[in-house]
Amino acid sequence: MSSPLSVPPRPELAVPPRPRFKLLGRRIGGPRSLWAWPLLLSLVFVAGVLAWMIRSDADDREARRAELITDALTLESQLSGALDVETARLKALADDMGAHRITPDAFARHALVLDGLRRFWVSVTWVNAQGRIVAQVPDDALPPNAPLRAGNSERGIAGHLSVALPNRGGLLIARYSSVNLLRQRVPWWLARKYDVRLVDTSDDIIASTVDGERAFDQLWYRKAMGPSMAQGWLELASRERLVPWWRTLPMALMGGFLLLVAGASWMLRRQMLAVERAEEAWRTEAAWRTAMEDSLAVGLRARDLEGRLVYVNKTMADMLGYQPEELIGVMPPMPYWLPDEIDQSMRRHLRNMAGQAPREGYESRWQHRDGHVLEVMIFEARLVDAQGRHIGWMASVLNITERKRLEERERRQADTMAHHSRLTMLGEVASTLAHELNQPLSAITSYNAGVLNALQRHAEPDPLLLGALQRLGEQAAHAGRIVKRIREFLTRREPQREQGDINQIVRAAVDLQRRDMTRHGVSLALQLDSSLPPVLVDPILIEQVAANLVRNACDALGTKPGVRLLQVMTALAPDGRFVKVQVSDNGPGLGGQTIETLCAPFFSTKAEGMGMGLAICRSIVELHYGALDAEEAPGGGAVFSFTVPCWQENDHHDSGHHDSDELAGDDEPTSQKGSP
Ligand code: ADP
């Protein structure tokens, strides 16, 4: 399904390129000149139509002219034919007059004269050889020598036919109406098609089928009349006016079309300029947006209503170790959700999709592509389109891993400070205790020495008693040393590091706890690597650490039924520069507690536990640059271990502090030095 939300992936260029337009594979420029193309193409089209029209107009004229000429020739031959017939009749009359003696009266009654007058002639005049009129029918007609152009009732000018009279000399002249000639002889269809005129050589109209002169825009043709009307010309002028091609309707339509296209082009240009300006503004905005997104330290992601990622910015993609394209289109479960928090993440996703994401944002944990975990703070907001429809969710994502780490460090520092202040307080208590215990311990040592001396003065002292008293003295002195070292440590004195044998130290620590082991029925397995190099440690403190771990193991085993196993091991650490001491038991285990919790000051699960043992152990080990660790044993139980550094050749300066006079000093018990 296509998403209604489509944010274009961020282009690589800061500013998107201008679109280019192509026509037949050739680039035709940007939108700036595009508007002119319809106009240009229309002009080409109109030019083509014009060429065609001019051509067809010329062809048309040619055809009409040919037709006109044909019609003129035909009409001329018809008219000339008619005049020739009349001339022949006049000649027949003349011949008849030549054959018979005819008086002017008989001439007036002559059948041919009457027939001619009835048919066509206006008058017939008989002129003798001297040029005098002998007879004229009708006698009121104009004389034949009257000016030819004198008008009569008919429009136009009369024509005349004349033939010579044979034998007696003279002429017979028949006058006729040129207008009637045209009226009778021009067929109706030709008269509708053409203005027909008879003109003389000086361009005067003899007769015409229409009034008025020939118009300038008429197509016309003149043909000289035959001998019956020498000097006369027949003129045919087409009634259909010559309309120049540029004044025709198609031309008007073309002009209108061009105007419309020009108008449309102008509007298109305005529109394109507006679009271009808008596009320019959009491009600027896109460049701004890209620059802003690039400068943002905040990740941005947009999801559609189904939860599909439709946009992520570079910061967000970088935060997760992906390319933006790899994330776009991805649906929940997201690849960056923590595998063991998928259910929780899905619940939170559904809550967000239901629009119930907390307004003040929420924290989440994501997994980077390389596996490391990120802490993020997410703020969700509704995403709406131009119509205000809800189309998805936009979120800004803050990487707060570093902040969290700093907070955690601060918290730990605060804890450490609290721890230190407690230790300081404890140091004070211990110091006071040491001071207070010193007296009774010194007294015990002194009395013990006194009793020993007194016994040794007897002849046969009981060796058992002597041995016990000696060990009593040793233990009292040892107690004194422990008190002193712990006090020194708590009052932040440097440990007295020296070259030592870790196996020996461990053995001494185990020996201190033998009584506990026996009491709890614990079987001990000692695996001490005899090839270990010497270590650089304060033996008393490290012995306390080992002893504490063994005591804790015994305490844990004491609560367990069945076989109780304790294993103490020493070995070289993998890096070869440290020695590792490991104390494992098959007791109840750590119950999921981490070393951090176990080492927290005053953490204890024992009724009378103080919860300081491991905290002090860790401080001692870390003072030696080692590390204390705890984990569940594979078969049940706990494994505690710590490392201490091996003695190096150049460490002998440090080891020079060996305190051979441990019990010397104000607060020390006086050891076995003397009797009270
Ligand atoms: P305390 O011994 O006074 O309780 P510690 O700091 O020595 O104080 O020990 C803290 C807690 O660590 C103990 O209360 C116990 O719950 C746990 N612990 C220590 N060692 C072991 C062990 N070997 N097996 C199980 N739990 C242990």
XYZ file of C-alpha atoms and ligand atoms in Angstrom:
703
model
C 0.000 0.000 0.000
C 1.349 3.386 -0.838
C 1.781 5.776 1.977
C -0.041 9.123 1.850
C 3.045 10.584 3.352
C 6.040 10.867 1.154
C 8.920 12.979 2.209
C 11.595 12.889 -0.435
C 14.812 11.331 0.708
C 17.400 13.958 1.486
C 19.235 14.805 -1.729
C 22.988 14.593 -1.701
C 23.314 18.113 -3.087
C 22.547 20.957 -0.771
C 20.274 22.513 -3.432
C 18.138 20.315 -5.691
C 19.046 20.719 -9.398
C 16.812 22.723 -11.740
C 14.566 20.558 -13.925
C 15.583 20.333 -17.627
C 13.118 19.826 -20.463
C 13.751 17.787 -23.568
C 12.087 17.725 -26.949
C 12.970 14.863 -29.304
C 15.946 14.084 -27.140
C 17.370 17.608 -27.307
C 17.562 19.908 -24.349
C 15.329 22.926 -24.867
C 16.184 24.958 -21.866
C 14.599 25.468 -18.534
C 11.077 26.553 -17.686
C 12.009 30.173 -18.415
C 11.694 29.708 -22.201
C 9.210 26.880 -22.188
C 6.167 29.129 -22.294
C 7.189 30.409 -25.799
C 7.071 26.967 -27.366
C 3.284 26.740 -27.940
C 3.368 30.212 -29.502
C 6.315 29.316 -31.684
C 4.712 26.077 -32.820
C 1.438 27.918 -33.506
C 3.326 30.464 -35.622
C 4.911 27.677 -37.617
C 1.497 26.100 -38.069
C -0.073 29.406 -39.157
C 2.816 30.051 -41.562
C 2.172 26.640 -43.097
C -1.540 27.381 -43.455
C -0.726 30.791 -44.991
C 1.576 29.267 -47.572
C -1.101 26.760 -48.423
C -3.756 29.475 -48.691
C -1.634 31.725 -50.920
C -0.929 28.815 -53.144
C -4.523 27.692 -53.352
C -5.660 31.304 -53.846
C -3.320 31.623 -56.841
C -4.592 28.314 -58.232
C -8.162 29.449 -57.729
C -7.566 32.738 -59.541
C -5.947 30.915 -62.369
C -8.881 28.528 -62.709
C -11.407 31.357 -62.557
C -9.489 33.347 -65.129
C -9.390 30.404 -67.487
C -13.109 29.948 -67.057
C -13.691 33.676 -67.595
C -11.707 33.662 -70.807
C -13.595 30.636 -72.064
C -16.922 32.262 -71.235
C -15.844 35.545 -72.884
C -14.770 33.801 -76.047
C -18.002 31.827 -76.204
C -20.154 34.903 -75.591
C -18.244 37.004 -78.078
C -18.709 34.395 -80.739
C -22.420 34.202 -79.954
C -22.838 38.001 -80.116
C -20.713 38.328 -83.211
C -22.701 35.459 -84.723
C -25.971 37.247 -83.978
C -24.692 40.493 -85.521
C -23.436 38.578 -88.516
C -26.920 37.099 -88.997
C -28.447 40.595 -88.843
C -25.863 41.910 -91.282
C -26.716 39.034 -93.624
C -30.420 39.952 -93.434
C -29.629 43.595 -94.074
C -27.581 42.462 -97.000
C -30.508 40.363 -98.274
C -32.660 43.536 -98.118
C -29.986 45.491 -99.982
C -29.774 42.757 -102.619
C -33.528 42.783 -102.994
C -33.522 46.556 -103.401
C -30.764 46.257 -105.924
C -32.749 43.697 -107.914
C -36.055 45.690 -107.933
C -36.779 49.329 -108.262
C -38.115 50.243 -104.899
C -39.614 53.536 -103.924
C -39.088 54.995 -100.492
C -42.693 54.034 -99.668
C -42.210 50.516 -100.838
C -39.018 50.499 -98.768
C -41.001 51.463 -95.715
C -43.389 48.593 -96.309
C -40.777 46.083 -97.318
C -41.284 42.797 -95.497
C -37.627 42.455 -94.589
C -37.610 46.008 -93.160
C -40.660 45.366 -91.058
C -39.405 41.996 -89.952
C -36.047 43.518 -88.959
C -37.706 46.320 -87.010
C -39.997 43.913 -85.256
C -37.148 41.646 -84.368
C -34.090 43.680 -83.520
C -33.497 46.836 -85.484
C -34.364 50.202 -84.063
C -34.407 51.915 -87.475
C -33.405 51.360 -91.083
C -32.068 54.227 -93.131
C -31.564 54.332 -96.848
C -28.792 56.718 -97.824
C -28.103 57.411 -101.488
C -24.694 57.621 -103.116
C -24.520 61.319 -102.287
C -25.013 60.669 -98.672
C -28.550 61.983 -98.441
C -31.251 60.060 -96.658
C -33.691 58.657 -99.153
C -35.917 56.971 -96.701
C -35.890 56.159 -93.001
C -38.131 53.749 -91.145
C -39.494 54.776 -88.754
C -39.295 58.281 -89.996
C -38.991 59.793 -86.473
C -35.799 57.923 -85.847
C -32.532 59.707 -85.429
C -30.652 60.281 -88.658
C -27.896 57.820 -89.281
C -25.285 60.596 -89.198
C -26.499 61.769 -85.765
C -23.820 61.430 -83.193
C -23.538 57.822 -82.268
C -23.626 58.550 -78.579
C -26.904 60.334 -78.518
C -28.924 58.475 -75.956
C -32.302 56.954 -76.570
C -34.862 55.457 -74.328
C -32.735 52.398 -73.841
C -29.684 52.564 -71.737
C -26.468 52.386 -73.654
C -25.554 53.382 -77.099
C -27.121 52.198 -80.310
C -25.026 50.257 -82.744
C -25.477 50.114 -86.438
C -25.012 47.739 -89.299
C -24.468 48.973 -92.775
C -24.305 47.326 -96.141
C -23.731 48.897 -99.586
C -26.653 48.948 -102.033
C -25.667 47.104 -105.160
C -26.257 48.632 -108.572
C -27.522 52.056 -107.557
C -24.925 53.014 -104.910
C -25.713 54.222 -101.427
C -25.989 52.456 -98.101
C -28.526 50.682 -96.027
C -27.956 51.395 -92.332
C -29.753 49.426 -89.617
C -29.587 50.793 -86.128
C -30.038 48.408 -83.241
C -29.994 48.608 -79.449
C -26.748 47.248 -78.019
C -28.549 46.805 -74.713
C -31.156 44.652 -76.380
C -28.422 42.729 -78.056
C -26.965 41.882 -74.655
C -30.360 41.280 -73.108
C -31.400 38.866 -75.795
C -28.133 37.131 -76.433
C -26.427 36.809 -73.065
C -27.694 33.641 -71.393
C -29.208 34.208 -67.943
C -26.690 32.042 -66.135
C -23.845 34.000 -67.682
C -25.479 37.281 -66.713
C -25.706 36.075 -63.141
C -22.105 35.129 -63.165
C -20.627 38.138 -64.918
C -21.190 41.822 -65.519
C -21.247 41.910 -69.311
C -20.319 45.153 -71.059
C -19.652 46.278 -74.564
C -17.053 49.005 -74.644
C -15.439 50.966 -77.400
C -11.761 51.592 -77.970
C -11.799 54.674 -75.799
C -13.155 52.634 -72.912
C -16.628 54.124 -73.066
C -19.448 51.754 -72.307
C -21.626 50.963 -75.264
C -23.946 48.656 -73.385
C -23.950 46.885 -70.073
C -26.040 44.341 -68.203
C -25.427 46.326 -64.993
C -25.231 49.928 -63.941
C -21.991 51.539 -63.066
C -18.340 51.060 -63.684
C -16.322 47.934 -63.188
C -15.073 47.647 -59.638
C -11.338 47.360 -59.017
C -11.649 43.997 -57.268
C -13.456 42.256 -60.119
C -11.751 39.696 -62.265
C -12.347 40.760 -65.889
C -11.471 39.998 -69.473
C -11.966 41.818 -72.788
C -12.359 40.300 -76.178
C -12.483 42.308 -79.395
C -15.803 41.887 -81.189
C -15.944 40.511 -84.674
C -16.130 42.669 -87.817
C -19.852 43.290 -87.304
C -18.872 45.475 -84.402
C -15.395 46.591 -85.260
C -14.036 48.948 -82.586
C -16.164 47.194 -80.015
C -14.960 45.039 -77.147
C -16.833 42.539 -75.126
C -15.919 42.756 -71.417
C -16.793 40.119 -68.856
C -16.223 40.990 -65.186
C -16.781 38.282 -62.672
C -19.528 39.121 -60.224
C -17.779 37.151 -57.588
C -15.459 39.695 -56.045
C -11.772 39.059 -55.839
C -11.178 38.689 -52.138
C -7.445 38.812 -51.367
C -6.361 35.755 -49.389
C -5.542 37.837 -46.339
C -9.155 38.986 -46.094
C -10.724 35.539 -46.094
C -12.545 33.925 -43.166
C -9.852 31.296 -42.560
C -7.376 34.158 -42.256
C -9.589 35.875 -39.719
C -9.865 32.585 -37.838
C -6.094 32.163 -38.017
C -5.585 35.666 -36.713
C -7.991 34.963 -33.877
C -6.248 31.708 -33.172
C -2.853 33.427 -33.050
C -4.232 36.092 -30.748
C -5.650 33.415 -28.466
C -2.373 31.473 -28.460
C -0.449 34.678 -27.796
C -2.805 35.498 -24.939
C -2.542 31.971 -23.597
C 1.252 32.107 -23.928
C 1.356 35.354 -22.055
C -0.749 33.858 -19.281
C 1.388 30.723 -19.360
C 4.498 32.858 -19.071
C 3.080 34.678 -16.076
C 2.094 31.382 -14.528
C 5.502 29.872 -15.227
C 7.255 32.848 -13.738
C 5.086 32.491 -10.673
C 5.857 28.755 -10.566
C 9.524 29.497 -11.067
C 9.494 31.976 -8.227
C 7.673 29.444 -6.070
C 10.153 26.783 -7.103
C 13.036 29.100 -6.322
C 11.533 29.740 -2.919
C 11.028 26.016 -2.458
C 14.625 25.298 -3.486
C 15.898 27.901 -1.066
C 13.719 26.412 1.605
C 14.923 22.901 0.748
C 18.528 24.094 0.974
C 17.746 25.689 4.311
C 16.047 22.566 5.489
C 18.980 20.395 4.417
C 21.448 22.726 6.101
C 19.352 22.801 9.243
C 18.961 19.036 9.264
C 22.702 18.602 8.772
C 23.482 20.972 11.599
C 20.982 19.325 13.927
C 22.302 17.123 16.660
C 18.772 15.829 17.051
C 17.595 12.795 15.122
C 14.339 13.179 13.204
C 12.092 10.405 12.027
C 8.681 10.426 10.388
C 6.346 7.455 10.382
C 3.070 6.926 8.619
C -0.060 5.799 10.397
C 1.009 2.163 10.126
C 4.307 2.917 11.804
C 6.414 2.566 8.666
C 9.462 4.816 8.623
C 9.053 7.282 5.785
C 11.835 9.657 6.638
C 14.920 9.749 8.820
C 17.509 12.475 8.871
C 21.227 11.855 8.701
C 21.748 12.398 12.402
C 19.191 9.729 13.232
C 20.713 7.282 10.718
C 24.238 7.994 12.009
C 23.044 7.538 15.571
C 21.975 3.980 14.672
C 24.808 3.175 12.259
C 22.606 2.859 9.156
C 22.213 4.780 5.902
C 18.931 6.732 5.721
C 17.824 4.643 2.688
C 18.237 1.440 4.688
C 15.780 2.633 7.316
C 13.151 4.206 5.077
C 10.218 1.868 4.505
C 11.031 -0.306 7.517
C 8.069 -1.477 9.635
C 8.096 -2.511 13.307
C 9.744 -4.461 14.828
C 12.544 -2.039 14.050
C 16.070 -3.354 13.526
C 17.321 -1.029 16.252
C 15.062 -2.389 18.978
C 16.898 -4.340 21.663
C 16.262 -8.054 21.019
C 15.327 -8.762 24.637
C 13.020 -5.726 24.806
C 11.018 -6.405 21.630
C 7.719 -6.940 23.493
C 8.148 -3.824 25.551
C 9.163 -1.792 22.482
C 6.138 -3.099 20.550
C 3.787 -2.126 23.399
C 5.304 1.338 23.462
C 5.036 1.570 19.663
C 1.321 0.675 19.766
C 0.782 3.230 22.506
C 2.485 5.909 20.398
C 0.489 4.959 17.307
C -2.670 5.365 19.390
C -1.532 8.934 20.039
C -0.779 8.343 23.692
C 2.917 9.115 23.690
C 3.758 11.294 26.709
C 3.882 14.940 25.708
C 6.980 15.519 27.781
C 8.762 12.740 25.863
C 9.882 9.320 26.956
C 13.127 7.442 27.297
C 13.992 4.350 25.390
C 16.929 2.076 24.732
C 18.006 1.302 21.173
C 20.714 -0.850 19.729
C 23.321 0.548 17.354
C 24.111 -1.581 14.313
C 27.434 -2.548 15.902
C 25.573 -3.838 18.958
C 26.179 -1.147 21.534
C 23.197 0.189 23.404
C 21.969 3.786 23.127
C 19.843 5.663 25.590
C 17.478 8.002 23.749
C 14.847 10.549 24.633
C 11.963 10.719 22.144
C 9.369 13.436 21.609
C 6.447 12.498 19.361
C 4.223 14.936 17.470
C 1.326 14.532 15.032
C 2.148 14.959 11.368
C -0.539 16.582 9.212
C -0.692 17.275 5.480
C -1.642 20.499 3.674
C -5.338 19.768 4.238
C -4.786 19.235 7.922
C -5.316 15.465 7.679
C -3.436 13.360 10.176
C -0.978 11.305 8.141
C 1.573 10.091 10.635
C 3.937 10.902 13.420
C 7.094 12.952 13.559
C 9.576 12.382 16.353
C 12.718 14.110 17.465
C 15.250 11.813 19.040
C 17.951 12.898 21.459
C 20.877 10.632 22.154
C 21.217 10.857 25.945
C 23.675 7.984 26.346
C 26.497 10.302 27.326
C 24.266 12.285 29.646
C 23.118 9.068 31.287
C 26.686 7.916 31.607
C 27.641 11.168 33.275
C 24.622 10.918 35.551
C 25.605 7.385 36.430
C 29.155 8.497 37.073
C 27.913 11.315 39.245
C 25.707 8.916 41.115
C 28.597 6.553 41.608
C 30.793 9.398 42.679
C 28.158 10.411 45.179
C 27.968 6.779 46.334
C 31.724 6.624 46.532
C 31.779 9.815 48.517
C 29.139 8.454 50.838
C 31.107 5.261 50.992
C 34.270 7.171 51.725
C 32.644 9.229 54.394
C 31.367 6.050 55.997
C 34.814 4.538 55.651
C 36.308 7.635 57.195
C 33.861 7.326 60.011
C 34.629 3.649 60.220
C 38.294 4.554 60.158
C 37.735 6.766 63.110
C 35.885 3.996 64.892
C 38.572 1.514 63.961
C 41.272 3.938 65.011
C 39.618 4.424 68.356
C 39.055 0.675 68.643
C 42.675 0.014 67.744
C 43.749 2.484 70.304
C 41.426 0.982 72.860
C 42.258 -2.619 71.897
C 45.941 -1.918 71.917
C 46.031 -1.683 75.666
C 44.293 -4.990 76.377
C 46.246 -6.654 73.538
C 49.505 -5.313 74.969
C 48.433 -6.453 78.375
C 47.574 -9.934 76.992
C 50.971 -10.063 75.262
C 52.785 -8.902 78.358
C 50.926 -11.243 80.702
C 51.457 -14.035 78.251
C 55.183 -13.283 78.144
C 55.231 -13.086 81.937
C 53.406 -16.417 82.301
C 55.763 -17.984 79.746
C 58.825 -16.724 81.622
C 57.385 -17.914 84.918
C 56.660 -21.357 83.470
C 60.071 -21.628 81.871
C 61.645 -21.030 85.287
C 60.019 -24.259 86.478
C 62.058 -27.430 86.073
C 59.632 -29.248 83.866
C 57.152 -27.014 82.212
C 54.274 -28.674 80.447
C 55.236 -28.459 76.701
C 51.562 -28.408 75.678
C 50.943 -25.440 77.914
C 54.078 -23.722 76.628
C 53.011 -24.271 72.999
C 49.525 -22.922 73.699
C 50.906 -19.894 75.454
C 53.325 -19.230 72.607
C 50.510 -19.399 70.019
C 48.443 -17.173 72.266
C 51.255 -14.602 72.189
C 51.571 -14.923 68.384
C 47.853 -14.500 67.858
C 47.767 -11.466 70.131
C 50.651 -9.922 68.174
C 48.920 -10.822 64.872
C 45.717 -9.215 66.116
C 47.712 -6.117 66.932
C 49.184 -5.994 63.413
C 45.780 -6.455 61.803
C 44.301 -3.672 63.854
C 47.204 -1.405 62.933
C 47.033 -2.155 59.192
C 43.321 -1.751 58.977
C 43.566 1.490 60.843
C 46.345 2.630 58.542
C 44.254 1.714 55.555
C 41.131 3.427 56.828
C 43.073 6.548 57.663
C 44.228 6.450 54.029
C 47.791 5.499 54.427
C 49.516 3.861 51.482
C 49.671 0.077 51.727
C 53.055 -1.315 52.559
C 53.772 -3.147 49.316
C 56.547 -5.640 49.149
C 57.670 -8.670 47.216
C 55.707 -11.652 48.432
C 54.610 -15.202 47.672
C 50.908 -15.249 46.896
C 50.589 -18.951 47.713
C 51.988 -18.355 51.133
C 49.604 -15.454 51.727
C 46.629 -17.527 50.572
C 47.657 -20.426 52.720
C 47.908 -18.142 55.783
C 44.429 -16.770 55.006
C 42.981 -20.275 54.655
C 44.634 -21.314 57.897
C 42.938 -18.439 59.672
C 39.571 -19.892 58.629
C 40.260 -23.568 59.267
C 38.245 -23.562 62.440
C 35.200 -22.199 60.520
C 35.624 -24.828 57.843
C 35.712 -27.626 60.328
C 32.672 -26.184 62.113
C 30.653 -26.083 58.869
C 31.920 -29.435 57.578
C 33.445 -27.852 54.498
C 35.808 -29.878 52.292
C 38.666 -27.717 51.065
C 40.520 -28.144 47.789
C 43.667 -26.023 47.497
C 45.078 -25.672 43.984
C 48.054 -23.385 44.332
C 50.317 -22.971 41.320
C 53.817 -23.342 42.670
C 55.403 -21.804 39.563
C 53.862 -18.379 40.127
C 56.135 -15.360 40.103
C 56.407 -13.237 43.249
C 53.767 -10.546 43.720
C 53.986 -6.904 44.797
C 51.432 -6.612 47.629
C 50.836 -5.640 51.189
C 50.672 -9.230 52.484
C 48.582 -8.416 55.530
C 45.901 -6.632 53.507
C 45.810 -9.244 50.757
C 45.637 -11.969 53.379
C 42.611 -10.157 54.794
C 41.024 -10.116 51.376
C 41.583 -13.830 50.813
C 40.471 -14.601 54.355
C 37.312 -12.566 53.887
C 36.421 -14.418 50.683
C 37.030 -17.783 52.344
C 34.951 -16.740 55.372
C 32.083 -15.590 53.169
C 32.202 -18.888 51.275
C 32.086 -20.817 54.560
C 29.132 -18.697 55.696
C 27.320 -19.370 52.445
C 28.073 -23.122 52.604
C 26.870 -23.205 56.217
C 23.301 -22.637 55.021
C 23.437 -25.446 52.473
C 22.525 -29.097 52.990
C 24.637 -31.817 51.421
C 28.266 -31.781 50.392
C 29.969 -28.446 50.994
C 32.909 -27.820 48.749
C 35.351 -24.947 48.854
C 38.051 -24.535 46.283
C 40.876 -22.003 46.500
C 43.061 -21.567 43.432
C 45.958 -19.399 42.381
C 47.023 -18.974 38.768
C 48.744 -16.555 36.440
C 46.264 -14.153 34.785
C 46.108 -14.387 30.956
C 48.032 -11.140 30.468
C 50.949 -12.587 32.496
C 51.332 -9.433 34.571
C 48.858 -10.331 37.295
C 48.206 -13.320 39.505
C 44.643 -14.398 40.048
C 43.261 -15.815 43.293
C 39.917 -17.571 43.020
C 37.632 -18.795 45.788
C 34.688 -20.927 44.655
C 32.006 -22.729 46.577
C 28.955 -24.826 45.758
C 26.723 -22.786 48.041
C 23.475 -20.972 47.215
C 25.148 -18.617 44.701
C 24.735 -14.890 44.285
C 20.995 -14.797 43.601
C 21.525 -12.636 40.526
C 23.411 -9.944 42.438
C 26.227 -8.228 40.564
C 29.618 -7.443 42.011
C 28.509 -3.799 42.181
C 25.650 -4.662 44.506
C 27.666 -7.083 46.588
C 30.428 -4.531 47.070
C 28.032 -1.732 47.960
C 28.812 -0.615 51.497
C 26.542 -2.180 54.112
C 24.994 -4.641 51.671
C 24.455 -7.863 53.543
C 22.042 -10.781 53.490
C 23.262 -12.079 56.807
C 21.409 -11.428 60.032
C 24.537 -10.169 61.747
C 26.432 -9.123 58.666
C 27.831 -5.654 58.497
C 28.107 -5.587 54.716
C 31.543 -3.974 54.731
C 33.710 -7.018 54.021
C 33.539 -7.024 50.221
C 33.574 -3.215 50.030
C 36.858 -3.157 51.936
C 38.194 -6.102 49.921
C 37.498 -4.261 46.652
C 39.164 -1.080 47.925
C 42.237 -3.071 48.960
C 42.428 -4.931 45.639
C 41.972 -1.705 43.642
C 44.689 -0.056 45.734
C 46.902 -2.809 44.380
C 45.710 -1.984 40.825
C 43.877 -5.298 40.669
C 40.194 -6.126 40.236
C 37.667 -7.997 42.349
C 35.035 -10.009 40.522
C 32.174 -12.340 41.367
C 30.064 -14.646 39.263
C 27.761 -17.576 39.594
C 29.529 -20.933 39.453
C 28.421 -23.045 36.474
C 27.138 -25.881 38.680
C 25.627 -23.564 41.329
C 27.435 -21.557 43.942
C 29.632 -18.494 43.734
C 33.061 -17.780 42.328
C 34.929 -14.807 43.798
C 38.272 -13.794 42.373
C 40.765 -10.996 42.561
C 43.999 -10.109 40.843
C 47.221 -8.634 42.203
C 50.238 -7.475 40.195
C 53.339 -9.572 39.760
C 56.554 -8.182 41.147
C 58.666 -6.552 38.449
C 62.389 -5.975 38.468
C 61.952 -2.211 38.876
C 59.516 -2.605 41.764
C 62.270 -3.126 44.321
C 62.094 0.564 45.287
C 58.509 0.077 46.397
C 59.310 -3.073 48.262
C 61.946 -1.235 50.298
C 59.247 -0.070 52.643
C 59.029 -3.404 54.249
C 58.114 -2.682 57.742
C 60.256 -4.890 59.946
C 59.045 -3.118 62.963
C 55.331 -3.604 62.443
C 54.343 -3.499 66.044
C 56.588 -0.588 66.983
C 54.808 2.660 67.663
C 52.611 4.271 70.188
C 49.492 2.302 69.455
C 51.099 -1.089 69.032
C 50.918 -3.895 71.482
C 54.422 -4.527 72.719
C 54.473 -8.029 71.211
C 56.696 -10.623 72.616
C 59.375 -8.107 73.359
C 59.167 -8.177 77.055
C 57.183 -9.003 80.060
C 54.859 -6.544 81.654
P 28.803 -9.511 55.268
O 29.664 -10.731 55.211
O 28.939 -8.739 56.501
O 27.417 -9.751 54.893
P 30.228 -8.838 52.878
O 30.480 -7.549 52.186
O 31.411 -9.682 53.151
O 29.397 -8.532 54.159
O 29.263 -9.697 51.990
C 28.148 -9.082 51.439
C 27.138 -10.094 50.965
O 27.635 -10.785 49.857
C 26.808 -11.169 51.923
O 25.832 -10.749 52.865
C 26.258 -12.265 51.028
O 24.908 -12.044 50.754
C 27.036 -12.061 49.755
N 28.084 -13.063 49.608
C 29.395 -12.894 49.840
N 30.070 -14.003 49.556
C 29.190 -14.929 49.139
C 29.264 -16.315 48.703
N 30.422 -16.971 48.665
N 28.123 -16.932 48.352
C 26.929 -16.279 48.403
N 26.791 -14.983 48.781
C 27.901 -14.334 49.168
